[in-house]
Coordinates of C-alpha atoms in Angstrom, one line a residue:
M139 CA -49.2 -2.8 -10.6
S140 CA -48.0 0.3 -9.2
S141 CA -46.5 2.7 -11.6
A142 CA -44.4 3.6 -9.2
R143 CA -40.3 3.1 -10.8
M144 CA -38.8 -1.2 -9.8
T145 CA -34.9 -0.8 -9.5
V146 CA -32.8 -3.4 -10.8
V147 CA -29.9 -3.7 -8.6
P148 CA -27.2 -5.9 -10.7
A149 CA -26.5 -9.8 -9.8
N150 CA -23.2 -8.7 -8.3
A151 CA -24.2 -5.0 -6.7
D152 CA -22.2 -6.3 -3.3
L153 CA -18.9 -6.3 -4.8
P154 CA -17.0 -3.2 -5.0
L155 CA -18.4 -3.5 -1.2
L156 CA -17.0 -7.4 -0.9
L157 CA -13.7 -5.5 -2.7
L158 CA -13.0 -2.6 -0.2
A159 CA -13.5 -5.4 2.5
A160 CA -10.8 -6.9 0.8
A161 CA -8.6 -4.2 0.6
A162 CA -9.6 -3.7 4.5
E163 CA -8.5 -7.1 5.4
V164 CA -5.3 -7.1 4.2
T165 CA -4.3 -4.3 5.2
Q166 CA -5.4 -5.1 8.7
A167 CA -3.5 -8.4 8.0
V168 CA -0.4 -7.0 6.6
H169 CA -0.2 -3.9 9.4
A170 CA -0.3 -6.9 12.3
R171 CA 2.1 -9.1 10.9
V172 CA 3.9 -5.7 10.5
T173 CA 3.8 -4.9 14.4
A174 CA 4.0 -8.8 15.7
A175 CA 7.9 -8.9 14.1
G176 CA 8.9 -5.8 16.3
F177 CA 7.8 -2.7 14.1
A178 CA 5.2 -1.2 16.7
D179 CA 5.7 2.5 15.4
I180 CA 4.5 2.4 11.3
R181 CA 1.1 3.0 10.8
P182 CA 0.1 1.6 6.9
T183 CA 0.7 4.5 5.8
H184 CA 4.4 4.1 5.8
G185 CA 3.7 1.5 4.6
F186 CA 2.1 2.6 1.2
A187 CA 4.9 4.7 1.6
F188 CA 7.5 2.3 1.7
V189 CA 6.4 0.8 -2.0
R190 CA 7.4 4.5 -3.1
M191 CA 11.1 4.2 -1.9
A192 CA 11.9 0.8 -3.3
P193 CA 13.3 -0.3 -4.8
D194 CA 15.5 3.8 -6.0
G195 CA 14.5 6.0 -3.7
A196 CA 11.5 8.8 -4.3
T197 CA 11.3 12.7 -3.7
V198 CA 8.5 13.8 -1.6
G199 CA 7.0 15.3 -4.8
E200 CA 7.0 11.8 -5.6
I201 CA 6.0 10.4 -2.3
A202 CA 2.9 13.3 -2.2
D203 CA 2.2 11.6 -5.7
H204 CA 2.0 8.6 -5.3
L205 CA 0.3 8.6 -1.8
G206 CA -1.7 11.2 -2.9
V207 CA -1.7 14.3 -0.5
T208 CA 0.3 17.8 -0.6
K209 CA 4.0 17.9 -0.4
Q210 CA 4.1 18.9 2.7
A211 CA 2.0 16.3 4.2
A212 CA 4.3 14.4 2.7
S213 CA 7.7 15.8 3.6
Q214 CA 6.0 14.9 7.7
L215 CA 5.9 11.4 6.8
V216 CA 9.1 11.6 5.7
D217 CA 10.3 13.1 8.4
E218 CA 8.6 11.0 11.2
L219 CA 10.2 8.2 8.9
V220 CA 13.6 9.4 9.5
T221 CA 13.1 10.0 12.9
K222 CA 12.5 6.6 13.2
G223 CA 15.0 5.5 11.4
Y224 CA 13.2 4.0 8.4
A225 CA 14.1 6.4 6.2
D226 CA 17.2 8.6 5.2
R227 CA 17.4 11.9 3.3
N228 CA 20.3 11.6 0.7
P229 CA 21.3 13.8 -2.3
H230 CA 20.2 13.5 -4.9
P231 CA 21.8 11.9 -7.9
R232 CA 20.5 14.3 -10.7
D233 CA 18.7 17.7 -9.3
A234 CA 21.0 19.4 -6.4
R235 CA 17.6 21.1 -5.0
A236 CA 16.4 17.6 -4.2
R237 CA 17.0 14.9 -1.9
L238 CA 16.2 11.3 -2.2
I239 CA 14.7 9.7 0.3
T240 CA 16.0 6.1 0.8
L241 CA 14.9 3.5 2.7
T242 CA 17.6 2.4 5.8
E243 CA 18.0 -1.7 6.5
R244 CA 15.5 -0.9 9.5
G245 CA 12.8 0.3 6.5
W246 CA 14.0 -2.8 4.4
A247 CA 13.9 -5.0 7.6
C248 CA 9.7 -3.7 8.2
T249 CA 9.4 -4.1 3.9
R250 CA 10.3 -7.9 4.1
A251 CA 8.4 -8.9 7.0
A252 CA 5.1 -7.3 5.3
D253 CA 6.0 -9.1 2.0
A254 CA 6.4 -12.0 4.4
A255 CA 2.5 -10.9 5.7
L256 CA 1.5 -10.9 1.9
A257 CA 3.3 -14.2 1.0
E258 CA 0.9 -15.3 4.3
F259 CA -2.6 -14.2 3.4
T260 CA -2.4 -15.3 0.1
Q261 CA -1.4 -18.7 1.1
N262 CA -4.4 -17.7 3.1
W263 CA -7.2 -17.7 0.4
S264 CA -5.3 -20.2 -1.8
D265 CA -6.8 -22.4 1.4
T266 CA -9.5 -21.4 1.2
L267 CA -10.3 -20.6 -2.2
G268 CA -8.1 -23.6 -4.0
A269 CA -5.2 -22.5 -6.3
A270 CA -7.4 -22.6 -9.1
T271 CA -10.1 -20.1 -8.0
L272 CA -7.7 -18.0 -6.7
T273 CA -5.5 -17.4 -9.3
Q274 CA -9.0 -16.8 -12.0
V275 CA -10.2 -14.6 -9.2
S276 CA -6.6 -12.6 -9.9
K277 CA -6.4 -13.3 -13.4
A278 CA -9.9 -11.6 -13.6
L279 CA -8.9 -8.4 -11.6
G280 CA -6.4 -8.4 -13.1
R281 CA -8.5 -7.5 -16.2
V282 CA -10.0 -4.6 -14.8
V283 CA -7.8 -3.3 -12.2
T284 CA -4.5 -1.4 -13.8
P285 CA -2.0 -2.1 -11.6
G286 CA 0.0 1.1 -10.0
R287 CA -0.3 3.1 -7.3
V288 CA -1.4 1.3 -4.7
R289 CA -2.2 4.3 -1.8
P290 CA -4.2 4.7 1.1
S291 CA -7.6 5.8 0.9
R292 CA -7.9 9.4 2.2

């Protein structure tokens, strides 16, 4: 027998890669559906910003924190969304120095298209796995994943 140490690979070693692949599939499905709905000038990162702006708006600093980017990068993203008609800059109701970035009707329409894509994606998984299995997967992930800030990877 060799004196080299044997590496034991856990039975679920591929789980992190499968989770990353699932996240990529969700992002691609949403982006494809949003594009097909007429929002071809949107990137997935925009959608992650929309999540933070809905329902009550957010400052550039809050968007930057949510996305894990600098305020300068978030400001450029907001400029792009305002130019494309997806967001507006408004006076902040409690801070005269800040601006509240809110979704326009076009931004909300894009958000509704993304919500429809997520529902379709979930239904496809339910059809493939069965409703009971999908519920088990969802509950299990809910026990180990902290809900909240969902953002693109850098």
